[in-house]
Coordinates of C-alpha atoms in Angstrom, one line a residue:
X1 CA 189.8 52.9 191.2
X2 CA 190.2 55.4 194.4
X3 CA 189.7 58.6 192.3
X4 CA 186.5 57.2 191.0
X5 CA 185.5 56.2 194.4
X6 CA 186.5 59.8 195.6
X7 CA 184.4 61.4 192.6
X8 CA 181.4 59.3 193.1
X9 CA 181.4 59.9 197.0
X10 CA 181.3 63.7 196.6
X11 CA 179.6 63.7 194.1
X12 CA 176.4 61.4 196.3
X13 CA 177.3 63.7 199.2
X14 CA 176.3 67.0 197.5
X15 CA 172.9 65.0 196.2
X16 CA 172.2 64.1 199.8
X17 CA 172.7 67.3 200.9
X18 CA 170.5 69.1 198.0
X19 CA 167.7 66.7 199.0
X20 CA 167.8 67.2 202.7
X21 CA 167.8 71.3 202.1
X22 CA 165.1 71.2 199.7
X23 CA 163.4 67.7 199.6
X24 CA 160.7 69.1 196.6
X25 CA 161.5 66.3 194.4
X26 CA 158.9 64.1 196.1
X27 CA 156.6 67.4 196.8
X28 CA 156.2 68.4 193.0
X29 CA 155.2 64.9 192.8
X30 CA 152.8 64.1 195.4
X31 CA 151.5 68.1 195.5
X32 CA 150.7 70.6 198.3
X33 CA 150.1 70.8 201.9
X34 CA 146.7 72.5 202.9
X35 CA 145.3 73.2 206.1
X36 CA 142.5 74.4 207.4
X37 CA 141.8 76.3 210.8
X38 CA 138.5 75.8 211.8
X39 CA 137.8 78.2 215.3
X40 CA 135.0 78.3 217.5
X41 CA 133.7 82.0 217.5
X42 CA 131.8 81.5 220.9
X43 CA 131.4 84.0 223.7
X44 CA 133.3 81.5 225.8
X45 CA 136.5 81.7 223.6
X46 CA 136.7 85.3 224.8
X47 CA 136.8 85.1 228.2
X48 CA 140.3 86.7 229.5
X49 CA 142.1 84.6 231.7
X50 CA 143.4 85.2 235.2
X51 CA 145.8 88.3 235.6
X52 CA 145.1 89.7 232.4
X53 CA 146.4 86.5 230.7
X54 CA 144.9 86.8 226.6
X55 CA 141.7 84.8 226.0
X56 CA 141.7 81.6 224.1
X57 CA 140.7 83.3 220.7
X58 CA 143.6 85.7 221.4
X59 CA 146.0 82.9 221.9
X60 CA 144.9 81.3 218.5
X61 CA 144.8 84.3 216.4
X62 CA 148.6 84.5 217.5
X63 CA 149.3 81.1 216.5
X64 CA 147.6 81.1 212.9
X65 CA 149.6 84.4 212.5
X66 CA 152.8 82.8 213.5
X67 CA 151.8 79.7 210.9
X68 CA 151.2 82.1 208.4
X69 CA 154.3 83.8 208.6
X70 CA 156.3 80.9 209.3
X71 CA 154.6 79.3 205.8
X72 CA 155.7 82.4 204.0
X73 CA 159.0 82.1 204.6
X74 CA 159.4 78.3 204.3
X75 CA 156.6 76.8 202.1
X76 CA 154.7 79.3 200.3
X77 CA 152.6 77.3 198.2
X78 CA 151.2 75.5 200.8
X79 CA 147.5 76.2 201.0
X80 CA 145.8 77.8 204.6
X81 CA 142.4 79.0 205.3
X82 CA 140.6 80.3 208.4
X83 CA 137.0 79.4 209.2
X84 CA 134.8 80.5 211.9
X85 CA 131.9 78.8 213.4
X86 CA 129.4 79.9 215.8
X87 CA 129.0 83.5 214.4
X88 CA 126.2 85.7 214.4
X89 CA 127.4 86.7 210.5
X90 CA 127.4 84.1 208.3
X91 CA 130.3 84.4 205.1
X92 CA 130.9 81.3 202.7
X93 CA 131.4 80.6 199.4
X94 CA 127.5 79.6 198.5
X95 CA 125.9 81.3 201.3
X96 CA 124.1 78.2 202.6
X97 CA 125.2 77.5 206.1
X98 CA 124.2 79.8 208.6
X99 CA 126.3 80.9 211.6
X100 CA 129.8 80.0 209.6
X101 CA 132.3 82.7 208.4
X102 CA 134.8 81.7 206.3
X103 CA 137.7 84.4 206.9
X104 CA 140.3 83.6 204.2
X105 CA 139.6 80.9 201.6
X106 CA 141.7 78.0 200.9
X107 CA 145.0 79.7 199.3
X108 CA 148.5 80.7 199.9
X109 CA 149.1 83.3 202.5
X110 CA 150.3 86.3 201.8
X111 CA 151.1 90.1 203.7
X112 CA 147.5 90.7 203.2
X113 CA 146.2 87.8 205.5
X114 CA 148.8 88.6 208.2
X115 CA 147.6 92.3 208.3
X116 CA 143.8 91.0 208.6
X117 CA 144.8 88.6 211.3
X118 CA 146.2 91.4 213.0
X119 CA 143.1 93.4 213.3
X120 CA 141.4 90.3 215.2
X121 CA 144.4 90.4 217.6
X122 CA 144.7 92.8 221.0
X123 CA 142.2 94.2 223.0
X124 CA 140.7 96.0 220.0
X125 CA 140.4 93.0 217.9
X126 CA 139.3 90.2 220.2
X127 CA 136.2 92.9 221.4
X128 CA 135.2 93.6 217.6
X129 CA 135.1 89.9 217.1
X130 CA 133.1 89.2 220.2
X131 CA 130.7 91.8 219.1
X132 CA 130.6 90.4 215.3
X133 CA 131.2 86.9 215.9
X134 CA 130.4 85.3 219.2
X135 CA 126.9 85.6 219.5
X136 CA 125.4 83.2 217.0
X137 CA 124.4 79.4 217.4
X138 CA 126.6 76.3 216.6
X139 CA 126.7 73.5 214.0
X140 CA 129.9 72.1 213.7
X141 CA 128.1 69.7 210.9
X142 CA 127.4 72.8 208.4
X143 CA 131.0 74.2 209.3
X144 CA 132.6 70.6 208.6
X145 CA 130.4 70.5 204.9
X146 CA 131.7 74.0 204.6
X147 CA 135.4 73.2 205.0
X148 CA 134.6 70.1 202.5
X149 CA 133.5 72.8 199.9
X150 CA 136.7 74.5 200.3
X151 CA 138.8 71.6 199.3
X152 CA 136.4 70.4 196.7
X153 CA 136.7 74.3 195.1
X154 CA 140.5 73.3 194.8
X155 CA 141.8 72.2 191.6
X156 CA 145.4 71.6 192.3
X157 CA 146.7 68.5 193.6
X158 CA 147.1 68.0 197.4
X159 CA 149.2 66.1 199.3
X160 CA 148.1 66.4 202.8
X161 CA 144.7 67.7 203.9
X162 CA 144.5 68.8 207.7
X163 CA 141.6 70.1 209.3
X164 CA 142.6 71.7 212.8
X165 CA 140.1 72.9 215.2
X166 CA 140.4 75.0 218.6
X167 CA 137.4 75.2 220.7
X168 CA 137.2 75.3 224.5
X169 CA 133.7 73.9 224.5
X170 CA 133.5 69.8 224.6
X171 CA 129.7 69.8 224.0
X172 CA 129.2 72.5 221.5
X173 CA 125.6 71.3 220.4
X174 CA 124.7 70.9 223.8
X175 CA 122.0 68.3 224.2
X176 CA 121.0 68.5 220.8
X177 CA 121.6 64.9 219.5
X178 CA 120.4 65.8 216.0
X179 CA 123.8 68.1 215.5
X180 CA 126.1 65.7 217.3
X181 CA 124.8 63.2 214.9
X182 CA 125.0 65.1 211.8
X183 CA 128.5 66.4 212.8
X184 CA 129.8 62.4 213.4
X185 CA 128.0 61.8 210.0
X186 CA 130.3 64.6 207.9
X187 CA 133.5 64.3 210.0
X188 CA 133.3 60.4 208.9
X189 CA 132.7 61.9 205.1
X190 CA 135.9 64.0 205.5
X191 CA 137.8 61.2 206.7
X192 CA 136.7 59.4 203.8
X193 CA 138.4 61.9 201.3
X194 CA 141.6 62.0 203.2
X195 CA 141.5 65.0 205.6
X196 CA 143.2 64.7 208.9
X197 CA 141.1 66.1 211.7
X198 CA 142.9 66.8 214.7
X199 CA 141.5 68.8 218.0
X200 CA 143.5 71.6 219.7
X201 CA 141.4 72.0 223.2
X202 CA 141.6 75.2 224.9
X203 CA 141.1 75.4 228.6
X204 CA 137.6 75.4 230.0
X205 CA 136.3 75.8 233.7
X206 CA 135.7 72.0 235.2
X207 CA 138.0 70.3 232.6
X208 CA 137.8 69.6 229.0
X209 CA 136.3 65.9 228.2
X210 CA 137.4 64.8 224.6
X211 CA 135.6 61.3 225.4
X212 CA 132.2 63.4 225.4
X213 CA 132.0 64.3 221.8
X214 CA 135.3 65.0 220.2
X215 CA 136.5 61.1 220.3
X216 CA 134.3 60.3 217.4
X217 CA 135.2 63.5 215.3
X218 CA 138.9 63.8 215.4
X219 CA 141.0 61.2 213.1
X220 CA 141.1 58.1 214.7
X221 CA 144.3 56.1 213.1
X222 CA 146.5 59.5 213.8
X223 CA 145.5 59.9 217.4
X224 CA 144.8 56.5 218.9
X225 CA 148.2 57.0 221.1
X226 CA 147.8 60.7 221.2
X227 CA 144.5 60.8 222.7
X228 CA 145.4 59.3 226.1
X229 CA 148.3 62.5 225.8
X230 CA 146.3 65.3 225.4
X231 CA 143.3 65.2 227.7
X232 CA 144.8 68.1 229.8
X233 CA 144.0 71.4 227.4
X234 CA 146.3 74.1 226.4
X235 CA 146.3 77.2 228.6
X236 CA 149.6 78.6 227.9
X237 CA 150.4 80.2 224.5
X238 CA 153.8 78.4 224.0
X239 CA 152.1 75.0 224.6
X240 CA 149.6 75.5 222.3
X241 CA 152.1 76.5 219.5
X242 CA 154.1 73.5 219.6
X243 CA 151.1 71.2 219.9
X244 CA 149.9 73.0 216.3
X245 CA 153.4 73.0 215.0
X246 CA 153.7 68.9 215.8
X247 CA 150.5 68.5 213.7
X248 CA 150.7 70.7 211.3
X249 CA 154.5 70.6 210.5
X250 CA 154.8 68.2 207.5
X251 CA 157.1 64.9 208.1
X252 CA 158.1 64.1 204.8
X253 CA 160.6 61.1 204.0
X254 CA 163.8 61.5 202.1
X255 CA 162.7 58.0 200.9
X256 CA 161.3 54.7 201.5
X257 CA 163.2 51.5 201.3
X258 CA 163.6 48.2 203.3
X259 CA 165.4 47.1 206.5
X260 CA 166.2 43.8 205.6
X261 CA 167.0 42.3 208.8
X262 CA 167.4 38.2 207.1
X263 CA 166.6 36.2 204.1
X264 CA 162.9 36.8 203.5
X265 CA 162.5 39.3 206.6
X266 CA 162.1 43.4 205.5
X267 CA 160.6 46.1 207.8
X268 CA 159.5 48.9 205.5
X269 CA 160.8 52.3 207.0
X270 CA 161.2 56.1 205.7
X271 CA 164.0 57.9 206.3
X272 CA 163.9 61.4 207.7
X273 CA 166.1 64.6 208.0
X274 CA 166.0 65.4 211.8
X275 CA 167.5 68.8 210.9
X276 CA 167.9 70.7 207.9
X277 CA 170.4 74.3 207.9
X278 CA 168.0 77.5 207.2
X279 CA 169.5 79.6 204.3
X280 CA 168.1 82.9 202.6
X281 CA 166.5 81.8 199.1
X282 CA 166.4 83.9 196.2
X283 CA 164.2 83.9 193.5
X284 CA 164.8 85.2 190.2
X285 CA 162.1 87.3 188.6
X286 CA 161.8 88.8 185.3
X287 CA 162.5 92.6 185.2
X288 CA 159.5 93.9 183.2
X289 CA 156.4 91.6 185.0
X290 CA 158.3 90.8 188.3
X291 CA 156.9 87.3 187.7
X292 CA 159.0 84.2 188.5
X293 CA 161.6 83.2 186.0
X294 CA 162.8 79.4 185.0
X295 CA 166.1 78.7 183.7
X296 CA 166.7 76.0 180.8
X297 CA 170.1 74.5 179.8
X298 CA 170.9 73.8 176.5
X299 CA 174.1 71.7 175.2
X300 CA 175.7 73.3 171.8
X301 CA 178.5 71.7 170.0
X302 CA 181.6 74.0 170.4
X303 CA 182.8 73.3 166.5
X304 CA 179.6 73.6 164.7
X305 CA 177.2 75.2 167.0
X306 CA 174.3 72.4 166.7
X307 CA 172.2 71.4 169.4
X308 CA 173.4 68.5 171.1
X309 CA 170.7 65.9 172.4
X310 CA 171.4 63.8 175.3
X311 CA 172.0 60.8 173.1
X312 CA 174.8 62.7 171.9
X313 CA 176.5 63.5 175.2
X314 CA 179.4 61.1 176.3
X315 CA 181.2 61.4 179.6
X316 CA 185.0 60.4 180.0
X317 CA 187.7 59.7 182.4
X318 CA 191.6 59.9 182.0
X319 CA 193.0 56.8 183.3
X320 CA 197.0 56.1 182.8
X321 CA 197.1 59.2 180.4
X322 CA 194.1 57.3 178.4
X323 CA 190.9 59.2 177.9
X324 CA 188.3 56.3 178.7
X325 CA 184.8 57.7 176.8
X326 CA 182.0 55.9 178.1
X327 CA 178.1 56.1 177.5
X328 CA 176.0 57.4 180.0
X329 CA 174.6 54.2 180.3
X330 CA 177.5 52.7 181.2
X331 CA 178.3 55.3 184.0
X332 CA 175.0 54.7 185.7
X333 CA 175.8 50.9 185.6
X334 CA 179.0 51.5 186.8
X335 CA 177.8 53.4 189.6
X336 CA 175.1 51.2 190.8
X337 CA 176.3 48.6 193.6
X338 CA 172.8 47.5 194.7
X339 CA 169.2 48.4 195.3
X340 CA 168.3 50.9 197.8
X341 CA 167.8 49.5 201.2
X342 CA 169.3 49.1 204.5
X343 CA 171.1 45.7 205.5
X344 CA 171.7 44.4 208.6
X345 CA 175.4 43.2 209.2
X346 CA 175.3 42.5 213.1
X347 CA 174.9 44.5 216.4
X348 CA 178.0 45.9 218.3
X349 CA 178.2 47.4 221.8
X350 CA 177.3 50.9 222.2
X351 CA 180.8 51.9 223.5
X352 CA 182.2 50.8 220.5
X353 CA 180.6 54.1 218.6
X354 CA 182.6 56.9 218.9
X355 CA 182.2 60.7 218.7
X356 CA 184.6 61.2 216.0
X357 CA 182.6 58.4 213.9
X358 CA 180.1 60.8 212.9
X359 CA 181.2 62.4 209.9
X360 CA 177.8 63.9 208.5
X361 CA 174.3 65.3 209.8
X362 CA 172.7 61.8 211.2
X363 CA 169.3 60.9 209.9
X364 CA 166.0 59.1 211.5
X365 CA 164.0 56.2 210.5
X366 CA 160.4 55.4 211.3
X367 CA 158.4 52.5 210.1
X368 CA 155.9 52.5 207.4
X369 CA 153.2 50.0 208.1
X370 CA 151.4 50.6 205.1
X371 CA 154.2 49.7 202.8
X372 CA 154.5 46.2 204.8
X373 CA 151.9 45.1 207.8
X374 CA 153.3 44.4 210.8
X375 CA 156.7 46.7 210.4
X376 CA 155.9 48.9 213.2
X377 CA 155.5 45.5 215.8
X378 CA 158.9 44.4 213.8
X379 CA 160.5 47.5 214.3
X380 CA 159.2 48.3 218.0
X381 CA 160.3 45.1 219.4
X382 CA 164.1 45.4 217.6
X383 CA 164.2 48.9 219.0
X384 CA 163.3 48.0 222.3
X385 CA 165.8 44.6 222.7
X386 CA 168.7 46.9 221.2
X387 CA 167.6 49.7 224.1
X388 CA 167.8 46.7 226.4
X389 CA 171.1 45.2 225.4
X390 CA 172.3 48.7 225.1
X391 CA 173.8 47.8 221.3
X392 CA 173.7 49.4 218.2
X393 CA 172.7 47.9 214.7
X394 CA 175.6 47.9 212.0
X395 CA 174.1 47.9 208.5
X396 CA 174.6 48.8 204.9
X397 CA 172.6 51.9 203.7
X398 CA 172.2 52.3 200.2
X399 CA 169.6 55.7 199.9
X400 CA 168.7 55.7 196.2
X401 CA 169.7 53.8 193.4
X402 CA 172.6 54.7 192.2
X403 CA 174.5 55.9 195.3
X404 CA 177.8 54.7 196.9
X405 CA 176.6 52.0 200.2
X406 CA 177.9 53.3 203.1
X407 CA 178.0 52.0 206.6
X408 CA 175.7 53.0 209.2
X409 CA 175.1 52.5 213.1
X410 CA 171.4 52.5 213.9
X411 CA 171.0 54.1 217.6
X412 CA 167.6 53.7 219.4
X413 CA 165.7 56.4 220.4
X414 CA 163.1 55.8 222.9
X415 CA 160.0 58.5 222.8
X416 CA 159.7 61.4 225.2
X417 CA 156.9 63.4 226.3
X418 CA 156.9 67.2 227.9
X419 CA 154.6 68.0 230.6
X420 CA 152.3 68.8 228.8
X421 CA 151.9 65.5 227.2
X422 CA 153.1 66.8 223.9
X423 CA 155.4 64.4 222.1
X424 CA 159.4 65.8 222.1
X425 CA 161.0 63.2 220.4
X426 CA 159.5 60.3 218.4
X427 CA 160.4 56.7 218.8
X428 CA 162.9 55.1 216.1
X429 CA 167.0 54.6 215.2
X430 CA 168.8 57.6 214.5
X431 CA 171.0 56.9 211.7
X432 CA 174.8 57.5 212.3
X433 CA 176.7 57.6 208.8
X434 CA 180.3 55.6 209.9
X435 CA 183.4 56.6 207.8
X436 CA 185.6 54.6 205.7
X437 CA 189.3 53.8 206.1
X438 CA 190.3 56.5 203.9
X439 CA 188.1 59.5 205.6
X440 CA 190.1 59.1 208.7
X441 CA 193.9 60.5 208.5
X442 CA 196.2 60.5 210.9
X443 CA 197.2 64.3 211.5
X444 CA 200.9 65.3 213.0
X445 CA 199.8 68.1 214.9
X446 CA 202.1 70.9 215.6
X447 CA 204.3 70.9 218.7
X448 CA 203.1 73.5 221.3
X449 CA 204.5 74.0 225.1
X450 CA 202.7 71.9 227.3
X451 CA 200.5 72.8 230.3
X452 CA 201.5 72.2 233.6
X453 CA 199.2 70.0 236.0
X454 CA 198.1 73.5 237.8
X455 CA 197.1 75.2 234.7
X456 CA 195.2 72.3 233.7
X457 CA 193.6 71.6 237.0
X458 CA 192.6 75.8 237.1
X459 CA 191.1 75.5 233.2
X460 CA 189.0 72.4 234.7
X461 CA 187.7 74.8 237.4
X462 CA 186.8 77.3 234.6
X463 CA 185.4 74.7 232.0
X464 CA 183.2 73.5 235.2
X465 CA 181.8 77.4 236.6
X466 CA 180.5 77.8 233.0
X467 CA 179.2 74.6 231.5
X468 CA 175.5 75.0 230.8
X469 CA 173.1 72.4 229.2
X470 CA 173.3 73.3 225.3
X471 CA 170.2 73.3 223.3
X472 CA 170.5 73.6 219.3
X473 CA 166.7 74.6 219.2
X474 CA 167.3 77.5 222.0
X475 CA 169.3 79.2 219.8
X476 CA 168.3 81.1 216.5
X477 CA 169.9 82.4 213.7
X478 CA 170.8 86.4 214.1
X479 CA 171.7 87.1 210.5
X480 CA 168.2 84.9 209.3
X481 CA 166.0 86.5 211.9
X482 CA 167.0 90.0 210.9
X483 CA 166.4 89.4 207.4
X484 CA 163.2 87.9 208.2
X485 CA 162.0 90.9 210.2
X486 CA 162.8 93.1 207.8
X487 CA 161.1 91.6 204.9
X488 CA 158.1 91.3 207.6
X489 CA 158.4 95.1 207.9
X490 CA 158.4 95.5 204.1
X491 CA 155.4 93.5 203.7
X492 CA 153.0 94.8 206.1
X493 CA 154.3 98.3 205.9
X494 CA 155.6 98.3 209.3
X495 CA 157.4 101.6 210.6
X496 CA 160.3 99.6 211.5
X497 CA 161.2 95.9 212.2
X498 CA 160.5 94.1 215.5
X499 CA 163.6 94.0 217.8
X500 CA 165.8 90.9 217.6
X501 CA 167.5 89.8 220.8
X502 CA 170.6 88.3 219.6
X503 CA 170.9 85.1 221.4
X504 CA 174.5 83.8 220.9
X505 CA 176.1 86.9 222.3
X506 CA 177.9 85.9 225.7
X507 CA 176.4 87.3 228.9
X508 CA 179.8 89.0 230.2
X509 CA 178.0 89.9 233.7
X510 CA 176.9 86.1 233.9
X511 CA 180.1 85.0 233.3
X512 CA 182.5 87.4 235.5
X513 CA 179.8 86.4 238.0
X514 CA 180.3 82.6 238.0
X515 CA 184.0 83.0 237.8
X516 CA 185.2 85.4 239.9
X517 CA 188.8 85.4 240.5
X518 CA 189.8 82.5 238.6
X519 CA 190.0 84.2 235.4
X520 CA 192.9 86.6 237.0
X521 CA 194.2 83.6 238.8
X522 CA 194.8 81.5 235.4
X523 CA 195.7 84.7 233.7
X524 CA 198.6 85.3 236.3
X525 CA 199.5 81.9 235.7
X526 CA 199.6 81.2 232.3
X527 CA 200.1 85.1 230.7
X528 CA 203.6 86.9 231.3
X529 CA 203.0 90.1 233.8
X530 CA 201.2 93.3 232.3
X531 CA 199.2 91.3 229.8
X532 CA 195.8 92.9 228.9
X533 CA 194.0 91.0 226.5
X534 CA 191.6 93.9 225.7
X535 CA 194.5 96.1 224.5
X536 CA 195.2 96.9 221.2
X537 CA 198.3 95.0 219.4
X538 CA 200.9 97.4 218.7
X539 CA 201.1 98.8 215.1
X540 CA 203.2 97.8 212.4
X541 CA 205.8 100.1 211.9
X542 CA 206.7 101.1 208.4
X543 CA 209.7 99.9 206.7
X544 CA 212.1 102.6 205.9
X545 CA 212.1 103.9 202.3
X546 CA 215.6 102.4 200.5
X547 CA 217.7 104.6 198.5
X548 CA 216.7 102.6 194.9
X549 CA 212.8 102.7 196.1
X550 CA 210.9 105.1 194.2
X551 CA 209.6 108.3 195.7
X552 CA 206.0 109.3 195.0
X553 CA 205.7 111.9 192.9
X554 CA 204.5 115.4 193.4
X555 CA 201.4 116.7 192.5
X556 CA 201.0 118.3 189.4
X557 CA 198.8 121.5 188.9
X558 CA 198.4 123.4 185.6
X559 CA 197.2 127.0 185.9
X560 CA 193.8 128.2 184.6
X561 CA 195.1 130.0 182.1
X562 CA 197.5 127.3 180.6
X563 CA 194.5 124.9 180.5
X564 CA 192.4 127.5 178.4
X565 CA 195.2 128.2 176.1
X566 CA 195.4 124.4 175.8
X567 CA 191.6 124.3 175.2
X568 CA 192.2 126.9 172.6
X569 CA 195.1 125.3 170.4
X570 CA 193.4 122.2 170.9
X571 CA 196.6 120.7 172.9
X572 CA 195.0 119.0 175.8
X573 CA 195.9 115.7 174.5
X574 CA 199.4 116.2 174.9
X575 CA 198.8 116.2 178.9
X576 CA 199.1 112.9 180.6
X577 CA 195.6 111.5 182.2
X578 CA 197.3 112.5 185.9
X579 CA 197.4 115.9 185.0
X580 CA 194.0 116.1 183.3
X581 CA 192.3 114.2 186.7
X582 CA 194.2 116.5 189.0
X583 CA 192.9 119.7 186.7
X584 CA 189.3 117.9 187.0
X585 CA 189.6 118.1 190.8
X586 CA 190.6 121.5 190.5
X587 CA 187.9 123.0 188.9
X588 CA 185.2 120.4 190.2
X589 CA 184.7 118.6 187.1
X590 CA 182.9 115.5 187.8
X591 CA 183.4 112.3 185.4
X592 CA 182.0 108.8 185.1
X593 CA 185.1 107.2 183.6
X594 CA 188.8 107.2 183.3
X595 CA 189.6 107.3 179.9
X596 CA 191.6 110.2 178.5
X597 CA 189.2 111.4 175.9
X598 CA 186.5 111.6 178.4
X599 CA 188.3 114.1 180.8
X600 CA 189.3 116.2 177.8
X601 CA 185.6 116.8 177.0
X602 CA 184.7 117.2 180.9
X603 CA 187.3 119.8 180.8
X604 CA 186.3 121.4 177.5
X605 CA 182.7 121.6 178.5
X606 CA 183.4 123.0 181.8
X607 CA 185.6 125.9 180.9
X608 CA 183.7 126.7 177.9
X609 CA 181.2 127.6 180.3

């Protein structure tokens, strides 16, 4: 039974890793994500900030470009669109809306769109955009109507429909109440069709008041808690990028199940992956058409060659020198332990949870109010009490129907908000996967010389000097970043890829300044005199040749006259392959192969000429 458990557990771990890395099972079923950037093109957006800071329009274009390039790498199937309102020129699918300019239709982002965005950035691009776009009247209702037409023209299934409004005017229509009423009505129609409207308000002289107009425009269901947090407008590019990513980045649950707190007391939660390893993804293309290919696997009988159906395939396991044959349904029934869900076992003090208990990356659970009413309230109360009593909830977790159960620790996590009123960490429970008894091994480490107390104290001082606050999101993978920059340079016809700073390289000068003489003192205390860690190790001496060892044969060179005589008499085949190779090198004959016949033919053609 131990072999069976280990087999199933490893298989489940592999499946979980694939789910967390790809998460495309639900994506294929539900559809694609779509985002429309609705940008205010009024003259106020092109006013530069103090000390030469970029204008609101330039910051917005930089953020949109960043989203485009990131989507191309991560989710190239998602749909993006860029629409300007308040423009002098008009361009939309039906040309029925004045002062609305659809710069990009709702489609997959590509290199051409990135190049078109680059033409709107910088001083020349902003000047051109200000002359051609930022001088028309404003009708946000017409712009919202045009965005609704963009969504209606898409025949694909959409999982998420999001509309992001970038503006620095809290009253875009001034005192025109008719246009305000029209915009509110159209925003309501969009929200009824499932479009989530968010506001990215930018800096404005005198402050930006959301309550004057945009409170009735944005989606209240998503922003009830965020309205009070985002009263401050964005005035920095980094802050605007963080807000856009917080709204645009999809938050898909790996799975959804119930957290059972007792008999008949269930809380609907969604399980999320907080960290996924970034990897290079390769797509197989057909050589002639350069189109993606799909792989299809079929199973044939090894003796008859006939095609096997899924019902013809059986599974077997050797136990006690016997082969136990089972149907696929029987294997599925054996692997099923219980229905998916989290089942509360009890509570433990937080100090009982050790660092080495975390055997795999943690997950995160958040309540799903749409599944079970009242889940958010009960979930929040449970999290608050666990935080007050400094305990974690011990649960049994079954992620999928045929997955093996795991013991997990639910560690409460409170919400953290940055200075710009942007959420850094959401409230919820971190799911720590605990090991089984056979997952922990007792090792017998090799015996090493023990350090003295003085050496330990000196190393403690060095560690204290080099201590810093580590954040995983502050370091990027240099190999992946260089790969992405190379692809970007090829796609955008750039002369050279952008320079990349390798953040994982140690800062030697700063380390030397911090340590001072501590490193020299530690080296003198631990290592022998004259030790230099930067010196090269001595070269290994080659063993002396023994009497019985085979000596290297001398190089045999055949004169040209003798080779011509062999060619004339047809006796080149009597020469060995090494001799023929040396002859080819002697006369500058290039050969693609090492076969004897190929060498003979190459020499004959060379000497005959």
